[in-house]
JSON list of C-alpha atoms in Angstrom, two decimals:
[
{"chain": "A", "resi": 252, "resn": "ILE", "atom": "CA", "xyz": [33.57, 24.64, 49.03]},
{"chain": "A", "resi": 253, "resn": "ASN", "atom": "CA", "xyz": [31.33, 25.45, 46.04]},
{"chain": "A", "resi": 254, "resn": "TYR", "atom": "CA", "xyz": [34.26, 25.01, 43.64]},
{"chain": "A", "resi": 255, "resn": "SER", "atom": "CA", "xyz": [34.97, 21.60, 45.15]},
{"chain": "A", "resi": 256, "resn": "TYR", "atom": "CA", "xyz": [31.37, 20.47, 44.58]},
{"chain": "A", "resi": 257, "resn": "ILE", "atom": "CA", "xyz": [31.34, 21.82, 41.01]},
{"chain": "A", "resi": 258, "resn": "THR", "atom": "CA", "xyz": [34.68, 20.15, 40.25]},
{"chain": "A", "resi": 259, "resn": "PHE", "atom": "CA", "xyz": [33.43, 16.88, 41.76]},
{"chain": "A", "resi": 260, "resn": "LEU", "atom": "CA", "xyz": [30.18, 17.03, 39.75]},
{"chain": "A", "resi": 261, "resn": "LEU", "atom": "CA", "xyz": [32.06, 17.82, 36.53]},
{"chain": "A", "resi": 262, "resn": "LEU", "atom": "CA", "xyz": [34.39, 14.88, 37.16]},
{"chain": "A", "resi": 263, "resn": "ILE", "atom": "CA", "xyz": [31.44, 12.52, 37.68]},
{"chain": "A", "resi": 264, "resn": "LEU", "atom": "CA", "xyz": [29.69, 13.87, 34.57]},
{"chain": "A", "resi": 265, "resn": "THR", "atom": "CA", "xyz": [32.86, 13.45, 32.49]},
{"chain": "A", "resi": 266, "resn": "CYS", "atom": "CA", "xyz": [33.25, 9.84, 33.68]},
{"chain": "A", "resi": 267, "resn": "PHE", "atom": "CA", "xyz": [29.59, 9.12, 32.95]},
{"chain": "A", "resi": 268, "resn": "LEU", "atom": "CA", "xyz": [29.83, 10.57, 29.42]},
{"chain": "A", "resi": 269, "resn": "ALA", "atom": "CA", "xyz": [33.05, 8.67, 28.71]},
{"chain": "A", "resi": 270, "resn": "LYS", "atom": "CA", "xyz": [31.42, 5.42, 29.86]},
{"chain": "A", "resi": 271, "resn": "ALA", "atom": "CA", "xyz": [28.33, 6.08, 27.71]},
{"chain": "A", "resi": 272, "resn": "GLU", "atom": "CA", "xyz": [30.53, 6.86, 24.69]},
{"chain": "A", "resi": 273, "resn": "GLU", "atom": "CA", "xyz": [32.48, 3.63, 25.21]},
{"chain": "A", "resi": 274, "resn": "GLU", "atom": "CA", "xyz": [29.23, 1.62, 25.48]},
{"chain": "A", "resi": 275, "resn": "ASP", "atom": "CA", "xyz": [27.95, 3.21, 22.24]},
{"chain": "A", "resi": 276, "resn": "LYS", "atom": "CA", "xyz": [31.22, 2.30, 20.51]},
{"chain": "A", "resi": 277, "resn": "ASN", "atom": "CA", "xyz": [30.98, -1.30, 21.75]},
{"chain": "A", "resi": 278, "resn": "TYR", "atom": "CA", "xyz": [27.36, -1.65, 20.58]},
{"chain": "A", "resi": 279, "resn": "ARG", "atom": "CA", "xyz": [28.24, -0.09, 17.21]},
{"chain": "A", "resi": 280, "resn": "LEU", "atom": "CA", "xyz": [31.02, -2.69, 16.77]},
{"chain": "A", "resi": 281, "resn": "LYS", "atom": "CA", "xyz": [28.73, -5.56, 17.82]},
{"chain": "A", "resi": 282, "resn": "ILE", "atom": "CA", "xyz": [26.05, -4.47, 15.35]},
{"chain": "A", "resi": 283, "resn": "LEU", "atom": "CA", "xyz": [28.59, -4.07, 12.53]},
{"chain": "A", "resi": 284, "resn": "GLU", "atom": "CA", "xyz": [29.84, -7.59, 13.29]},
{"chain": "A", "resi": 285, "resn": "TYR", "atom": "CA", "xyz": [26.25, -8.88, 13.37]},
{"chain": "A", "resi": 286, "resn": "LEU", "atom": "CA", "xyz": [25.50, -7.32, 9.97]},
{"chain": "A", "resi": 287, "resn": "SER", "atom": "CA", "xyz": [28.76, -8.48, 8.37]},
{"chain": "A", "resi": 288, "resn": "ASN", "atom": "CA", "xyz": [28.25, -12.05, 9.63]},
{"chain": "A", "resi": 289, "resn": "ASN", "atom": "CA", "xyz": [24.72, -12.24, 8.22]},
{"chain": "A", "resi": 290, "resn": "LYS", "atom": "CA", "xyz": [25.13, -11.72, 4.50]},
{"chain": "A", "resi": 291, "resn": "GLU", "atom": "CA", "xyz": [22.20, -14.06, 3.93]},
{"chain": "A", "resi": 292, "resn": "PHE", "atom": "CA", "xyz": [19.12, -13.54, 6.02]},
{"chain": "A", "resi": 293, "resn": "SER", "atom": "CA", "xyz": [15.46, -14.45, 5.90]},
{"chain": "A", "resi": 294, "resn": "SER", "atom": "CA", "xyz": [12.58, -13.85, 8.26]},
{"chain": "A", "resi": 295, "resn": "SER", "atom": "CA", "xyz": [8.88, -13.42, 8.52]},
{"chain": "A", "resi": 296, "resn": "PHE", "atom": "CA", "xyz": [7.59, -9.98, 9.43]},
{"chain": "A", "resi": 297, "resn": "ILE", "atom": "CA", "xyz": [4.46, -8.19, 10.52]},
{"chain": "A", "resi": 298, "resn": "GLN", "atom": "CA", "xyz": [4.12, -4.67, 9.16]},
{"chain": "A", "resi": 299, "resn": "TYR", "atom": "CA", "xyz": [1.95, -2.10, 10.88]},
{"chain": "A", "resi": 300, "resn": "SER", "atom": "CA", "xyz": [1.18, 1.05, 8.88]},
{"chain": "A", "resi": 301, "resn": "ASP", "atom": "CA", "xyz": [-1.65, 3.56, 9.33]},
{"chain": "A", "resi": 302, "resn": "GLY", "atom": "CA", "xyz": [-3.77, 1.10, 11.29]},
{"chain": "A", "resi": 303, "resn": "ALA", "atom": "CA", "xyz": [-3.34, -1.70, 8.73]},
{"chain": "A", "resi": 304, "resn": "ILE", "atom": "CA", "xyz": [-1.44, -4.92, 9.36]},
{"chain": "A", "resi": 305, "resn": "GLN", "atom": "CA", "xyz": [0.35, -6.86, 6.63]},
{"chain": "A", "resi": 306, "resn": "GLU", "atom": "CA", "xyz": [2.36, -10.07, 6.85]},
{"chain": "A", "resi": 307, "resn": "GLY", "atom": "CA", "xyz": [5.18, -11.34, 4.72]},
{"chain": "A", "resi": 308, "resn": "GLU", "atom": "CA", "xyz": [8.70, -12.61, 4.35]},
{"chain": "A", "resi": 309, "resn": "PHE", "atom": "CA", "xyz": [12.01, -10.86, 3.91]},
{"chain": "A", "resi": 310, "resn": "PHE", "atom": "CA", "xyz": [15.08, -12.31, 2.09]},
{"chain": "A", "resi": 311, "resn": "LEU", "atom": "CA", "xyz": [18.57, -10.80, 1.87]},
{"chain": "A", "resi": 312, "resn": "LYS", "atom": "CA", "xyz": [21.61, -12.06, -0.06]},
{"chain": "A", "resi": 313, "resn": "LYS", "atom": "CA", "xyz": [24.66, -10.38, -1.63]},
{"chain": "A", "resi": 314, "resn": "ASN", "atom": "CA", "xyz": [23.27, -6.86, -2.01]},
{"chain": "A", "resi": 315, "resn": "ARG", "atom": "CA", "xyz": [19.89, -8.20, -3.06]},
{"chain": "A", "resi": 316, "resn": "LEU", "atom": "CA", "xyz": [16.63, -7.89, -1.20]},
{"chain": "A", "resi": 317, "resn": "ARG", "atom": "CA", "xyz": [13.27, -9.59, -1.71]},
{"chain": "A", "resi": 318, "resn": "ILE", "atom": "CA", "xyz": [10.16, -8.68, 0.24]},
{"chain": "A", "resi": 319, "resn": "GLU", "atom": "CA", "xyz": [7.05, -10.84, -0.18]},
{"chain": "A", "resi": 320, "resn": "TYR", "atom": "CA", "xyz": [3.75, -9.65, 1.26]},
{"chain": "A", "resi": 321, "resn": "SER", "atom": "CA", "xyz": [1.28, -12.49, 1.73]},
{"chain": "A", "resi": 322, "resn": "GLU", "atom": "CA", "xyz": [-1.57, -10.91, 3.69]},
{"chain": "A", "resi": 323, "resn": "PRO", "atom": "CA", "xyz": [-3.87, -9.19, 2.87]},
{"chain": "A", "resi": 324, "resn": "THR", "atom": "CA", "xyz": [-2.50, -8.59, -0.68]},
{"chain": "A", "resi": 325, "resn": "GLN", "atom": "CA", "xyz": [0.18, -10.66, -2.41]},
{"chain": "A", "resi": 326, "resn": "ILE", "atom": "CA", "xyz": [2.93, -8.23, -3.45]},
{"chain": "A", "resi": 327, "resn": "VAL", "atom": "CA", "xyz": [6.62, -8.87, -4.18]},
{"chain": "A", "resi": 328, "resn": "PHE", "atom": "CA", "xyz": [9.48, -6.35, -4.20]},
{"chain": "A", "resi": 329, "resn": "VAL", "atom": "CA", "xyz": [12.90, -7.37, -5.56]},
{"chain": "A", "resi": 330, "resn": "ILE", "atom": "CA", "xyz": [15.79, -4.93, -5.16]},
{"chain": "A", "resi": 331, "resn": "LYS", "atom": "CA", "xyz": [19.23, -5.36, -6.73]},
{"chain": "A", "resi": 332, "resn": "GLY", "atom": "CA", "xyz": [21.49, -2.32, -6.53]},
{"chain": "A", "resi": 333, "resn": "SER", "atom": "CA", "xyz": [19.90, 0.56, -8.42]},
{"chain": "A", "resi": 334, "resn": "ASN", "atom": "CA", "xyz": [17.14, -1.62, -9.93]},
{"chain": "A", "resi": 335, "resn": "ALA", "atom": "CA", "xyz": [13.93, -2.78, -8.33]},
{"chain": "A", "resi": 336, "resn": "MET", "atom": "CA", "xyz": [10.72, -4.52, -9.29]},
{"chain": "A", "resi": 337, "resn": "TYR", "atom": "CA", "xyz": [7.24, -4.25, -7.79]},
{"chain": "A", "resi": 338, "resn": "TYR", "atom": "CA", "xyz": [4.95, -7.19, -8.62]},
{"chain": "A", "resi": 339, "resn": "ASN", "atom": "CA", "xyz": [1.32, -7.25, -7.47]},
{"chain": "A", "resi": 340, "resn": "ILE", "atom": "CA", "xyz": [0.41, -10.91, -7.86]},
{"chain": "A", "resi": 341, "resn": "ASP", "atom": "CA", "xyz": [-3.32, -10.34, -7.30]},
{"chain": "A", "resi": 342, "resn": "LEU", "atom": "CA", "xyz": [-3.57, -7.61, -9.96]},
{"chain": "A", "resi": 343, "resn": "LYS", "atom": "CA", "xyz": [-0.96, -9.17, -12.31]},
{"chain": "A", "resi": 344, "resn": "GLU", "atom": "CA", "xyz": [0.86, -5.83, -12.36]},
{"chain": "A", "resi": 345, "resn": "VAL", "atom": "CA", "xyz": [4.64, -5.29, -12.70]},
{"chain": "A", "resi": 346, "resn": "GLU", "atom": "CA", "xyz": [6.52, -2.01, -12.35]},
{"chain": "A", "resi": 347, "resn": "TYR", "atom": "CA", "xyz": [10.27, -1.30, -12.36]},
{"chain": "A", "resi": 348, "resn": "PHE", "atom": "CA", "xyz": [11.83, 1.59, -10.44]},
{"chain": "A", "resi": 349, "resn": "ASN", "atom": "CA", "xyz": [15.06, 2.94, -8.95]},
{"chain": "A", "resi": 350, "resn": "PRO", "atom": "CA", "xyz": [15.03, 2.21, -5.19]},
{"chain": "A", "resi": 351, "resn": "LYS", "atom": "CA", "xyz": [17.59, 4.94, -4.38]},
{"chain": "A", "resi": 352, "resn": "ASN", "atom": "CA", "xyz": [14.82, 7.56, -4.05]},
{"chain": "A", "resi": 353, "resn": "THR", "atom": "CA", "xyz": [12.43, 5.40, -2.04]},
{"chain": "A", "resi": 354, "resn": "VAL", "atom": "CA", "xyz": [12.18, 4.11, 1.52]},
{"chain": "A", "resi": 355, "resn": "ALA", "atom": "CA", "xyz": [13.74, 0.87, 0.19]},
{"chain": "A", "resi": 356, "resn": "LYS", "atom": "CA", "xyz": [17.04, 2.80, 0.32]},
{"chain": "A", "resi": 357, "resn": "ILE", "atom": "CA", "xyz": [16.85, 2.62, 4.12]},
{"chain": "A", "resi": 358, "resn": "PHE", "atom": "CA", "xyz": [16.87, -1.18, 4.13]},
{"chain": "A", "resi": 359, "resn": "PHE", "atom": "CA", "xyz": [19.64, -1.36, 1.55]},
{"chain": "A", "resi": 360, "resn": "ASP", "atom": "CA", "xyz": [21.84, 1.16, 3.37]},
{"chain": "A", "resi": 361, "resn": "PHE", "atom": "CA", "xyz": [21.22, -0.46, 6.75]},
{"chain": "A", "resi": 362, "resn": "PHE", "atom": "CA", "xyz": [22.42, -3.88, 5.62]},
{"chain": "A", "resi": 363, "resn": "TYR", "atom": "CA", "xyz": [25.22, -2.88, 3.24]},
{"chain": "A", "resi": 364, "resn": "ASP", "atom": "CA", "xyz": [26.58, 0.58, 4.06]},
{"chain": "A", "resi": 365, "resn": "ASN", "atom": "CA", "xyz": [29.14, 0.39, 6.87]},
{"chain": "A", "resi": 366, "resn": "LYS", "atom": "CA", "xyz": [28.80, 4.16, 7.35]},
{"chain": "A", "resi": 367, "resn": "PHE", "atom": "CA", "xyz": [25.09, 3.83, 8.19]},
{"chain": "A", "resi": 368, "resn": "LEU", "atom": "CA", "xyz": [25.90, 3.50, 11.90]},
{"chain": "A", "resi": 369, "resn": "GLU", "atom": "CA", "xyz": [28.29, 6.46, 12.08]},
{"chain": "A", "resi": 370, "resn": "ASP", "atom": "CA", "xyz": [25.75, 9.08, 13.11]},
{"chain": "A", "resi": 371, "resn": "VAL", "atom": "CA", "xyz": [23.12, 7.04, 14.92]},
{"chain": "A", "resi": 372, "resn": "LYS", "atom": "CA", "xyz": [21.96, 7.78, 18.44]},
{"chain": "A", "resi": 373, "resn": "PHE", "atom": "CA", "xyz": [21.63, 4.84, 20.80]},
{"chain": "A", "resi": 374, "resn": "ASN", "atom": "CA", "xyz": [18.78, 4.27, 23.23]},
{"chain": "A", "resi": 375, "resn": "ASN", "atom": "CA", "xyz": [19.75, 1.53, 25.66]},
{"chain": "A", "resi": 376, "resn": "GLU", "atom": "CA", "xyz": [16.85, -0.11, 27.53]},
{"chain": "A", "resi": 377, "resn": "ASN", "atom": "CA", "xyz": [16.61, -3.32, 29.58]},
{"chain": "A", "resi": 378, "resn": "ASN", "atom": "CA", "xyz": [17.28, -6.03, 26.97]},
{"chain": "A", "resi": 379, "resn": "SER", "atom": "CA", "xyz": [16.89, -3.90, 23.84]},
{"chain": "A", "resi": 380, "resn": "LEU", "atom": "CA", "xyz": [19.01, -1.41, 21.99]},
{"chain": "A", "resi": 381, "resn": "SER", "atom": "CA", "xyz": [17.51, 1.15, 19.61]},
{"chain": "A", "resi": 382, "resn": "LEU", "atom": "CA", "xyz": [19.38, 2.94, 16.86]},
{"chain": "A", "resi": 383, "resn": "ILE", "atom": "CA", "xyz": [17.82, 6.29, 16.02]},
{"chain": "A", "resi": 384, "resn": "LYS", "atom": "CA", "xyz": [18.71, 8.07, 12.80]},
{"chain": "A", "resi": 385, "resn": "LYS", "atom": "CA", "xyz": [17.33, 10.66, 10.38]},
{"chain": "A", "resi": 386, "resn": "ILE", "atom": "CA", "xyz": [17.70, 9.97, 6.67]},
{"chain": "A", "resi": 387, "resn": "LYS", "atom": "CA", "xyz": [16.87, 12.44, 3.93]},
{"chain": "A", "resi": 388, "resn": "ILE", "atom": "CA", "xyz": [15.39, 10.95, 0.75]},
{"chain": "A", "resi": 389, "resn": "LYS", "atom": "CA", "xyz": [14.25, 13.34, -2.00]},
{"chain": "A", "resi": 390, "resn": "ASP", "atom": "CA", "xyz": [14.04, 16.32, 0.38]},
{"chain": "A", "resi": 391, "resn": "GLU", "atom": "CA", "xyz": [11.99, 14.31, 2.89]},
{"chain": "A", "resi": 392, "resn": "ILE", "atom": "CA", "xyz": [13.18, 13.49, 6.40]},
{"chain": "A", "resi": 393, "resn": "ASN", "atom": "CA", "xyz": [12.67, 9.87, 7.48]},
{"chain": "A", "resi": 394, "resn": "ASN", "atom": "CA", "xyz": [13.01, 9.18, 11.20]},
{"chain": "A", "resi": 395, "resn": "ILE", "atom": "CA", "xyz": [14.35, 5.66, 11.61]},
{"chain": "A", "resi": 396, "resn": "ASN", "atom": "CA", "xyz": [14.30, 3.51, 14.75]},
{"chain": "A", "resi": 397, "resn": "ILE", "atom": "CA", "xyz": [15.95, 0.08, 14.51]},
{"chain": "A", "resi": 398, "resn": "VAL", "atom": "CA", "xyz": [15.50, -2.15, 17.54]},
{"chain": "A", "resi": 399, "resn": "PHE", "atom": "CA", "xyz": [17.85, -4.99, 18.47]},
{"chain": "A", "resi": 400, "resn": "GLU", "atom": "CA", "xyz": [17.74, -7.53, 21.22]},
{"chain": "A", "resi": 401, "resn": "LYS", "atom": "CA", "xyz": [20.97, -6.95, 23.17]},
{"chain": "A", "resi": 402, "resn": "SER", "atom": "CA", "xyz": [22.05, -10.38, 24.33]},
{"chain": "A", "resi": 403, "resn": "PRO", "atom": "CA", "xyz": [22.70, -11.79, 21.86]},
{"chain": "A", "resi": 404, "resn": "ILE", "atom": "CA", "xyz": [22.44, -9.02, 19.24]},
{"chain": "A", "resi": 405, "resn": "LYS", "atom": "CA", "xyz": [19.41, -9.79, 17.04]},
{"chain": "A", "resi": 406, "resn": "LEU", "atom": "CA", "xyz": [17.35, -7.54, 14.78]},
{"chain": "A", "resi": 407, "resn": "ARG", "atom": "CA", "xyz": [13.78, -7.27, 16.12]},
{"chain": "A", "resi": 408, "resn": "LYS", "atom": "CA", "xyz": [12.08, -4.23, 14.57]},
{"chain": "A", "resi": 409, "resn": "ILE", "atom": "CA", "xyz": [12.52, -1.47, 11.99]},
{"chain": "A", "resi": 410, "resn": "GLU", "atom": "CA", "xyz": [10.35, 1.64, 12.33]},
{"chain": "A", "resi": 411, "resn": "ILE", "atom": "CA", "xyz": [10.07, 4.47, 9.80]},
{"chain": "A", "resi": 412, "resn": "ASN", "atom": "CA", "xyz": [8.24, 7.73, 10.46]},
{"chain": "A", "resi": 413, "resn": "ASN", "atom": "CA", "xyz": [7.89, 10.28, 7.64]},
{"chain": "A", "resi": 414, "resn": "SER", "atom": "CA", "xyz": [5.31, 12.50, 5.95]},
{"chain": "A", "resi": 415, "resn": "GLU", "atom": "CA", "xyz": [3.46, 9.40, 4.71]},
{"chain": "A", "resi": 416, "resn": "GLY", "atom": "CA", "xyz": [2.99, 8.16, 8.29]},
{"chain": "A", "resi": 417, "resn": "PHE", "atom": "CA", "xyz": [4.42, 5.59, 10.67]},
{"chain": "A", "resi": 418, "resn": "THR", "atom": "CA", "xyz": [5.44, 2.09, 9.51]},
{"chain": "A", "resi": 419, "resn": "SER", "atom": "CA", "xyz": [6.78, -0.68, 11.74]},
{"chain": "A", "resi": 420, "resn": "PHE", "atom": "CA", "xyz": [8.29, -4.01, 10.65]},
{"chain": "A", "resi": 421, "resn": "ALA", "atom": "CA", "xyz": [8.41, -6.58, 13.48]},
{"chain": "A", "resi": 422, "resn": "ILE", "atom": "CA", "xyz": [10.99, -9.24, 12.58]},
{"chain": "A", "resi": 423, "resn": "ILE", "atom": "CA", "xyz": [10.01, -12.80, 13.59]},
{"chain": "A", "resi": 424, "resn": "ASN", "atom": "CA", "xyz": [11.35, -16.31, 12.90]},
{"chain": "A", "resi": 425, "resn": "ALA", "atom": "CA", "xyz": [14.73, -14.99, 11.73]},
{"chain": "A", "resi": 426, "resn": "ASN", "atom": "CA", "xyz": [16.93, -17.45, 9.85]},
{"chain": "A", "resi": 427, "resn": "TYR", "atom": "CA", "xyz": [20.59, -16.46, 9.76]},
{"chain": "A", "resi": 428, "resn": "ASN", "atom": "CA", "xyz": [22.72, -17.45, 6.77]},
{"chain": "A", "resi": 429, "resn": "PRO", "atom": "CA", "xyz": [20.21, -19.72, 5.04]},
{"chain": "A", "resi": 430, "resn": "ASP", "atom": "CA", "xyz": [21.08, -21.13, 1.62]},
{"chain": "A", "resi": 431, "resn": "LEU", "atom": "CA", "xyz": [18.91, -18.85, -0.53]},
{"chain": "A", "resi": 432, "resn": "ASP", "atom": "CA", "xyz": [18.43, -19.65, -4.21]},
{"chain": "A", "resi": 433, "resn": "ASP", "atom": "CA", "xyz": [19.61, -16.82, -6.48]},
{"chain": "A", "resi": 434, "resn": "LYS", "atom": "CA", "xyz": [16.49, -17.26, -8.63]},
{"chain": "A", "resi": 435, "resn": "ILE", "atom": "CA", "xyz": [14.26, -15.61, -6.02]},
{"chain": "A", "resi": 436, "resn": "PHE", "atom": "CA", "xyz": [16.12, -12.34, -6.69]},
{"chain": "A", "resi": 437, "resn": "SER", "atom": "CA", "xyz": [15.42, -12.33, -10.40]},
{"chain": "A", "resi": 438, "resn": "LEU", "atom": "CA", "xyz": [14.18, -9.07, -11.90]},
{"chain": "A", "resi": 439, "resn": "ALA", "atom": "CA", "xyz": [12.74, -10.86, -14.95]},
{"chain": "A", "resi": 440, "resn": "ASN", "atom": "CA", "xyz": [9.11, -9.96, -15.53]},
{"chain": "A", "resi": 441, "resn": "PRO", "atom": "CA", "xyz": [7.16, -12.79, -13.81]},
{"chain": "A", "resi": 442, "resn": "LEU", "atom": "CA", "xyz": [4.21, -12.25, -16.18]},
{"chain": "A", "resi": 443, "resn": "PHE", "atom": "CA", "xyz": [6.32, -13.56, -19.09]},
{"chain": "A", "resi": 444, "resn": "ASN", "atom": "CA", "xyz": [7.72, -16.66, -17.32]}
]
């Protein structure tokens, strides 16, 4: 009798795991389709980091990313491949850097690397789906949590937890496939224009 119960429980567990694996595969495919269909993207965001709140806008087009902070300090980041620019409008300060060794790599990989989703863990709750992943950048572990609305699939939040603290980007007013002007992704020094 005990063997029958154990066999029955193992069968139920196997079915449950197979169903969960199939659901994960389906969500992975839906998210890949969502990302591939949204090569141009813009949204407002609210960033929470170490008790401070910042507001801004986020623009994405053809492997280029622009992040504009408007409150409380006006700062612009432009990322194109292995080149990036930091521009503090208030201080009139410009700095160029390689984004591959920064947290900016997370955003770039998320939107453009199809392999990003290969080793994520899914957390499926009511109407949201979280992707949980660890990314190592310059010997530092970054714990990533990306939250989507499930029906339909929509990006809602990106959270990063590392040695520098916890940062959350709440995505609001998303605009899918807008007609973004290429000029906003210029890396030309804005102090000389």
